[in-house]
Tab-separated table of C-alpha atoms and ligand atoms in Angstrom:
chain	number	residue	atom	x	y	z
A	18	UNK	CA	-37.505	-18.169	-65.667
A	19	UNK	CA	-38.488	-18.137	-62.056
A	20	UNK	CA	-35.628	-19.002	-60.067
A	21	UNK	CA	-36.320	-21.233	-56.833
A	22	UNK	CA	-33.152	-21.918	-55.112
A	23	UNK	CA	-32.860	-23.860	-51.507
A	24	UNK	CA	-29.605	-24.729	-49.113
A	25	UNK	CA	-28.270	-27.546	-47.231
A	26	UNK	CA	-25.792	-27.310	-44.622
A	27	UNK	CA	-25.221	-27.763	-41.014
A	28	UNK	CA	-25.873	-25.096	-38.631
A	29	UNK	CA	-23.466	-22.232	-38.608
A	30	UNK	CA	-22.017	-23.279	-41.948
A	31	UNK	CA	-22.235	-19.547	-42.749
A	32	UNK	CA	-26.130	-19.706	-45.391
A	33	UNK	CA	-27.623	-17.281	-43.542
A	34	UNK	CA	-24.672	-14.407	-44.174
A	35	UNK	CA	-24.698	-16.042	-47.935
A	36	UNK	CA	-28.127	-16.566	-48.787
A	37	UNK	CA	-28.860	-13.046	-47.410
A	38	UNK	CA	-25.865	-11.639	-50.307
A	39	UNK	CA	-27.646	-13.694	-52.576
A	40	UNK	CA	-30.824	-12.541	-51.891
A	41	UNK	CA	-29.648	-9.278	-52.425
A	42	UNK	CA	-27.880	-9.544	-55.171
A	43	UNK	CA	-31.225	-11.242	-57.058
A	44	UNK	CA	-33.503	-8.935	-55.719
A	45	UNK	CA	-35.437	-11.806	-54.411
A	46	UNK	CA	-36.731	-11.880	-50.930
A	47	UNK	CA	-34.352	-14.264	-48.560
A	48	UNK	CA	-37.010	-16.454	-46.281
A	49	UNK	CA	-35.016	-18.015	-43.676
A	50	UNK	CA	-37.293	-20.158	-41.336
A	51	UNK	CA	-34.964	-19.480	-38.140
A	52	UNK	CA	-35.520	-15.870	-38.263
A	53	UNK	CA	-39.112	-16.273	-39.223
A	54	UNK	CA	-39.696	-18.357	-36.435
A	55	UNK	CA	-37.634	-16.300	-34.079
A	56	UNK	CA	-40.311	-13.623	-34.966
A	57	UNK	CA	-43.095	-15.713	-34.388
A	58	UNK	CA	-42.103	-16.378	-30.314
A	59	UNK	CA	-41.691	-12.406	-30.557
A	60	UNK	CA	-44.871	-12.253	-31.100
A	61	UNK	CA	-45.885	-14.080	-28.266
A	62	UNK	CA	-48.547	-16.157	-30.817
A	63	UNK	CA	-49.673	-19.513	-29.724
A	64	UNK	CA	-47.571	-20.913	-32.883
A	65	UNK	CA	-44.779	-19.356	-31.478
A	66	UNK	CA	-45.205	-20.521	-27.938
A	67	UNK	CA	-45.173	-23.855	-29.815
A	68	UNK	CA	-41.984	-23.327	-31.610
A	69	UNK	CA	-39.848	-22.209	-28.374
A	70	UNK	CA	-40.085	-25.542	-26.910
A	71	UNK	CA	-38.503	-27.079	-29.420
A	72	UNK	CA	-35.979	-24.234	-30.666
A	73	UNK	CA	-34.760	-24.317	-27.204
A	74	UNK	CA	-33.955	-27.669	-27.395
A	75	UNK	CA	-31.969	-27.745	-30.428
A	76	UNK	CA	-35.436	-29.754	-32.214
A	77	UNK	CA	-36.951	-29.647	-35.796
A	78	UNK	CA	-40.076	-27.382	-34.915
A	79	UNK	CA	-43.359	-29.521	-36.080
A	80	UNK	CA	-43.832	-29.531	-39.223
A	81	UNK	CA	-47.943	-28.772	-39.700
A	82	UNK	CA	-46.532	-25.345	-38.319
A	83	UNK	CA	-43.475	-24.395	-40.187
A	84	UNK	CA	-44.555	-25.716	-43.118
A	85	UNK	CA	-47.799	-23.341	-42.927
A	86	UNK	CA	-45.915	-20.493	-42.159
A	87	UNK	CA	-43.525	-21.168	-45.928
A	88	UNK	CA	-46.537	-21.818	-47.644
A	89	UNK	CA	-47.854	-18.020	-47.191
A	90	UNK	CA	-44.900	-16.769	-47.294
A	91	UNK	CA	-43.773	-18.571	-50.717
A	92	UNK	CA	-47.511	-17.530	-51.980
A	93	UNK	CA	-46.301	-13.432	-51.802
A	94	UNK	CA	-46.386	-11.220	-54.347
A	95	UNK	CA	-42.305	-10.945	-53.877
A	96	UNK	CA	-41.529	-14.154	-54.836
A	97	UNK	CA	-42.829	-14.065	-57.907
A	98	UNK	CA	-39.890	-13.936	-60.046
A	99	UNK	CA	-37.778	-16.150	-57.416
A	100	UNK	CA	-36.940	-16.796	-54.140
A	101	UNK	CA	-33.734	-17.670	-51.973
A	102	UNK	CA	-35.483	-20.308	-49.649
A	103	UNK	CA	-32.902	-20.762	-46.450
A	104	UNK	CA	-33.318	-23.546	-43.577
A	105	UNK	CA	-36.680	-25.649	-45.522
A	106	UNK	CA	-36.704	-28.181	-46.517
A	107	UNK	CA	-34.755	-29.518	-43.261
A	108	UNK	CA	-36.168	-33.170	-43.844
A	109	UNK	CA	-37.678	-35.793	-45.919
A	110	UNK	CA	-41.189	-35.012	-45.286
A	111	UNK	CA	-40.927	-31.337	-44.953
A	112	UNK	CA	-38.911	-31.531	-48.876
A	113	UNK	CA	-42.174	-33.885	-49.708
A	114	UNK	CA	-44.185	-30.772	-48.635
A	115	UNK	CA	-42.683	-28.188	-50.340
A	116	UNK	CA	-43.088	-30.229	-53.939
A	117	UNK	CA	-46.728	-29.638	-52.926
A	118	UNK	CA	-46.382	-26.264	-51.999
A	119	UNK	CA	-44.428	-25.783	-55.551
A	120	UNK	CA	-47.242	-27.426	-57.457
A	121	UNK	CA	-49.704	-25.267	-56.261
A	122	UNK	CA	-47.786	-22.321	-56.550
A	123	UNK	CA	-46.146	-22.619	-59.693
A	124	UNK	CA	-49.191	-24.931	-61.606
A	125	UNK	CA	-47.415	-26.359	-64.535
A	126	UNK	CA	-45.235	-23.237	-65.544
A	127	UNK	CA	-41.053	-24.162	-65.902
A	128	UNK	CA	-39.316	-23.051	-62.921
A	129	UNK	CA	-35.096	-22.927	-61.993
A	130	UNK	CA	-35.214	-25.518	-59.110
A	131	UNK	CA	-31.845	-25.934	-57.320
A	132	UNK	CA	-30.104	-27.019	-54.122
A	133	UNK	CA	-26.868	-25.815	-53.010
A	134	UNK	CA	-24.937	-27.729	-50.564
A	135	UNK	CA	-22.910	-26.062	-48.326
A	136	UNK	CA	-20.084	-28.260	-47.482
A	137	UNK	CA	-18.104	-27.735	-44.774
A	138	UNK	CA	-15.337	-29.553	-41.553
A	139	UNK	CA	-18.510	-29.381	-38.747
A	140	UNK	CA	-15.658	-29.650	-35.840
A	141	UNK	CA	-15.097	-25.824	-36.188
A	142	UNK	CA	-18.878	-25.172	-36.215
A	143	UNK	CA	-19.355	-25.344	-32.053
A	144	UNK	CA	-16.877	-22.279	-31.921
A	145	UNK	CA	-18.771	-20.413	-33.951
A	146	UNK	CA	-21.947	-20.709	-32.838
A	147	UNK	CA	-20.471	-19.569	-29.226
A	148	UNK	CA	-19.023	-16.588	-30.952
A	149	UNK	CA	-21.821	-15.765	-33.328
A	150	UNK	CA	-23.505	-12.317	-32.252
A	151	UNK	CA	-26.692	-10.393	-34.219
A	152	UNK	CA	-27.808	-7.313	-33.800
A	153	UNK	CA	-31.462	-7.294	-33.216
A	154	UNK	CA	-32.050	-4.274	-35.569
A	155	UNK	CA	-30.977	-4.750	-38.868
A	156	UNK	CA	-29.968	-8.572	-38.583
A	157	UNK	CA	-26.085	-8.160	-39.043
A	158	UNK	CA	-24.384	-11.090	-38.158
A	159	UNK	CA	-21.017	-10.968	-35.907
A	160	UNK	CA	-18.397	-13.370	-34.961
A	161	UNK	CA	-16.138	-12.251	-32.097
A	162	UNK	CA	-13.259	-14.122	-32.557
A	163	UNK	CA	-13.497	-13.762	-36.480
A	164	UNK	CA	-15.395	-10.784	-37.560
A	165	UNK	CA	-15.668	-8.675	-34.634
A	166	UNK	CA	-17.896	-5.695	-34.071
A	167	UNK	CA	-15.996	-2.130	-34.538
A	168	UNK	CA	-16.819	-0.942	-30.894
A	169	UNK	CA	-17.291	-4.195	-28.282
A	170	UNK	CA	-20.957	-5.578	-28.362
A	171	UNK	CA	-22.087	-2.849	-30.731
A	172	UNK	CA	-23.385	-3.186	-34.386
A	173	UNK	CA	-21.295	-1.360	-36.648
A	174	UNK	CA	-24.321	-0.139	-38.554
A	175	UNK	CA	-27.179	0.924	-36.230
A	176	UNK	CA	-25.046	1.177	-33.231
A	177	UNK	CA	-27.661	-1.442	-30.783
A	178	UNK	CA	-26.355	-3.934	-28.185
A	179	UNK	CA	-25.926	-7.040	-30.284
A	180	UNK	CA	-27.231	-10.271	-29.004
A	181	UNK	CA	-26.711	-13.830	-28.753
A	182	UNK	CA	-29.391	-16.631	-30.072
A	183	UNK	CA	-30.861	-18.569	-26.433
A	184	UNK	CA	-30.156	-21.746	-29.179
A	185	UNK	CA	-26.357	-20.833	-29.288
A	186	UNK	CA	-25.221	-22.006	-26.366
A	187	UNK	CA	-23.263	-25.440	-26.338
A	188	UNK	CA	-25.322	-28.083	-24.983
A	189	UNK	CA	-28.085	-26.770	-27.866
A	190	UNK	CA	-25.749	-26.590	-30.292
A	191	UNK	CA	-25.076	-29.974	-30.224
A	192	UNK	CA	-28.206	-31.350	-29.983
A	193	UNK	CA	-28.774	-28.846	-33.484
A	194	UNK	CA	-26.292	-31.299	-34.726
A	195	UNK	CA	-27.785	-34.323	-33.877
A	196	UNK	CA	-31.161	-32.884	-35.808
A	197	UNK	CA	-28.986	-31.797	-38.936
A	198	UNK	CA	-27.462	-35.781	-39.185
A	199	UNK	CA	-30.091	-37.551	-38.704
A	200	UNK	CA	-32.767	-35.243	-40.260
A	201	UNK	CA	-31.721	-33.044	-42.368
A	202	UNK	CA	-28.614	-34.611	-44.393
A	203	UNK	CA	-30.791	-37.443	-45.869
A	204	UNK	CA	-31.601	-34.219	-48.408
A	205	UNK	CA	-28.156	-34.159	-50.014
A	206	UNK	CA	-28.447	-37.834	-51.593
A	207	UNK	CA	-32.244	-36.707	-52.222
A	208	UNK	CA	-31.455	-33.628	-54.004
A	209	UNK	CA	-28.300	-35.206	-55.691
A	210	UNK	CA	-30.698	-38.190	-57.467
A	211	UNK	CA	-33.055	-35.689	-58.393
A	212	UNK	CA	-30.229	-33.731	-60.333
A	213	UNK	CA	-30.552	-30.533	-58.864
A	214	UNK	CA	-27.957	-30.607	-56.150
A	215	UNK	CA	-24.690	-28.499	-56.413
A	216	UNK	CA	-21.751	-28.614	-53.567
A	217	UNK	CA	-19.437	-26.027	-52.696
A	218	UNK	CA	-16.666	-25.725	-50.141
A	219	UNK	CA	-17.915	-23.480	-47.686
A	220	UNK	CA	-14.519	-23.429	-45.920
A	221	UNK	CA	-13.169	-20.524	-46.282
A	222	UNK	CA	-13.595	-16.448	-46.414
A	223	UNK	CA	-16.955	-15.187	-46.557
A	224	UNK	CA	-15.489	-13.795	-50.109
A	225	UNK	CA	-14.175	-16.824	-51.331
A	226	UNK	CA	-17.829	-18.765	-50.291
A	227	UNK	CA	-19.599	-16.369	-52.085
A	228	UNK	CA	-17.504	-16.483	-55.555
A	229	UNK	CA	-17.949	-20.594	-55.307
A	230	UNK	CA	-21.694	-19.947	-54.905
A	231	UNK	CA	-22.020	-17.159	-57.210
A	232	UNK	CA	-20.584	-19.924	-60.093
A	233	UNK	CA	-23.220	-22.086	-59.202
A	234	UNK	CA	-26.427	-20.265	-59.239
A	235	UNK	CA	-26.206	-18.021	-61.682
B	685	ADP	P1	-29.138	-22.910	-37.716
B	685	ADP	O1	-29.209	-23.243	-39.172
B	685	ADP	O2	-27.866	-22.184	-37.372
B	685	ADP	O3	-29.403	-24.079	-36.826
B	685	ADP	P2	-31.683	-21.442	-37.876
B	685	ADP	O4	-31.846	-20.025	-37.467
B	685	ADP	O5	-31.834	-21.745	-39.316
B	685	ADP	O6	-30.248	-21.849	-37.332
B	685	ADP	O7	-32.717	-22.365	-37.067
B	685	ADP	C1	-32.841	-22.290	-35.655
B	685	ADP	C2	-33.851	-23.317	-35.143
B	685	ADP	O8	-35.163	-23.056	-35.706
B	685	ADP	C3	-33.573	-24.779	-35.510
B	685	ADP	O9	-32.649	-25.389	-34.630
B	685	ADP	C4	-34.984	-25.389	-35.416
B	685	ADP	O10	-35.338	-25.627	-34.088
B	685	ADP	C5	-35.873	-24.268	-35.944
B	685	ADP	N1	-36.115	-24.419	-37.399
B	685	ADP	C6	-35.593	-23.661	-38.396
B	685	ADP	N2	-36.009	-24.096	-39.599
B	685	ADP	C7	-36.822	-25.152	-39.377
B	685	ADP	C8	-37.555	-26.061	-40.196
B	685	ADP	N3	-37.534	-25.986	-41.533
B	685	ADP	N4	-38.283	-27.029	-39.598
B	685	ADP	C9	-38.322	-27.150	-38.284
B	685	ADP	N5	-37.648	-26.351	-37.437
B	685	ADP	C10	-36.899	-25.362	-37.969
């Protein structure tokens, strides 16, 4: 059965090194809205021009615009058997959307429809977004205090400068986690009545994370 699988947690809770395992590990394609929108401003598209303003300021990006760019993504031939769907829904109206999005996908055929919760102590989570480095290449994600590139500012696996996200400075951060409380978490008690929510404690190695989620989406 087609397996559709979505994630809640607050910023830096450590889905986007997850989801990308899992993602992997399925074979499915991991659409994370961050990234895609990170490659929209790349572009230098109107849409993404759009999407700065309110990246930059720690803000849910509108929602006519991400929710057209998951639509054609979730309509490609890769996520036909499944997908590992990472930073959408991030509210009530955007989960509303992607039921519709789902019904016109997926028509009336069964599908495996579940939300994982990653739960986690948010007063560690401003320390590492400060510390979080990427490498612009290949996407790696670094953490200097806690998982440190080999050779200082250099990805261990294509060798580029790694950089840091404009939106993970402190002042953005925390206005990221005024968006995730008032916006987003209003999904866990949504997901939960709906039956498909699952928790896990994603405090923790990124080992021990993974074995917790691996028990509960398989
Ligand atoms: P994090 O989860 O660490 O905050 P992301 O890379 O997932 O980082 O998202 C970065 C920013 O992109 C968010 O703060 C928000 O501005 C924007 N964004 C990502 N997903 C969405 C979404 N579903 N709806 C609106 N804006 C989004």
């Amino acid at each position: 059965m087609k397996k559709e699988l979505i994630f809640l947690g607050p910023p830096a809770c450590g889905k986007g090194t997850q989801t990308d395992k899992l993602a992997k590990y399925f074979g499915f394609p991991h659409i994370d809205t961050g990234s895609l929108l990170r490659a929209e401003i790349a572009s230098g598209s109107e849409n993404g021009k759009v999407a700065k303003q309110y990246i930059d300021k720690g803000l849910l990006v509108p929602v006519w615009l991400v929710g057209a760019i998951i639509k054609s993504r979730l309509s490609q031939e890769d996520c036909k058997n499944g997908f590992i769907l990472d930073g959408f829904p991030r509210s009530l109206e955007q989960a509303e959307i992607l039921e519709q999005i789902k019904k016109d996908i997926d028509g009336d055929n069964q599908v495996d429809f579940r939300a994982t919760y990653f739960e986690v102590d948010t007063e560690k989570l401003i320390t590492r977004i400060v510390n979080r480095r990427s490498c612009p290449k290949c996407g790696e994600i670094y953490n200097l205090k806690t998982k440190p590139p080999k050779t200082e500012g250099k990805c261990d696996i294509c060798g580029v400068e790694l950089t840091q996200r404009k939106d993970d400075n402190e002042e953005t951060a925390k206005a990221r986690f005024d968006t995730y409380f008032n916006e987003t978490s209003p999904l866990i008690d949504c997901y939960k009545n709906k039956n498909v929510l699952a928790s896990i404690d994603a405090d923790g190695t990124i080992d021990e994370v993974w074995e917790r989620l691996l028990k509960v989406v398989e």
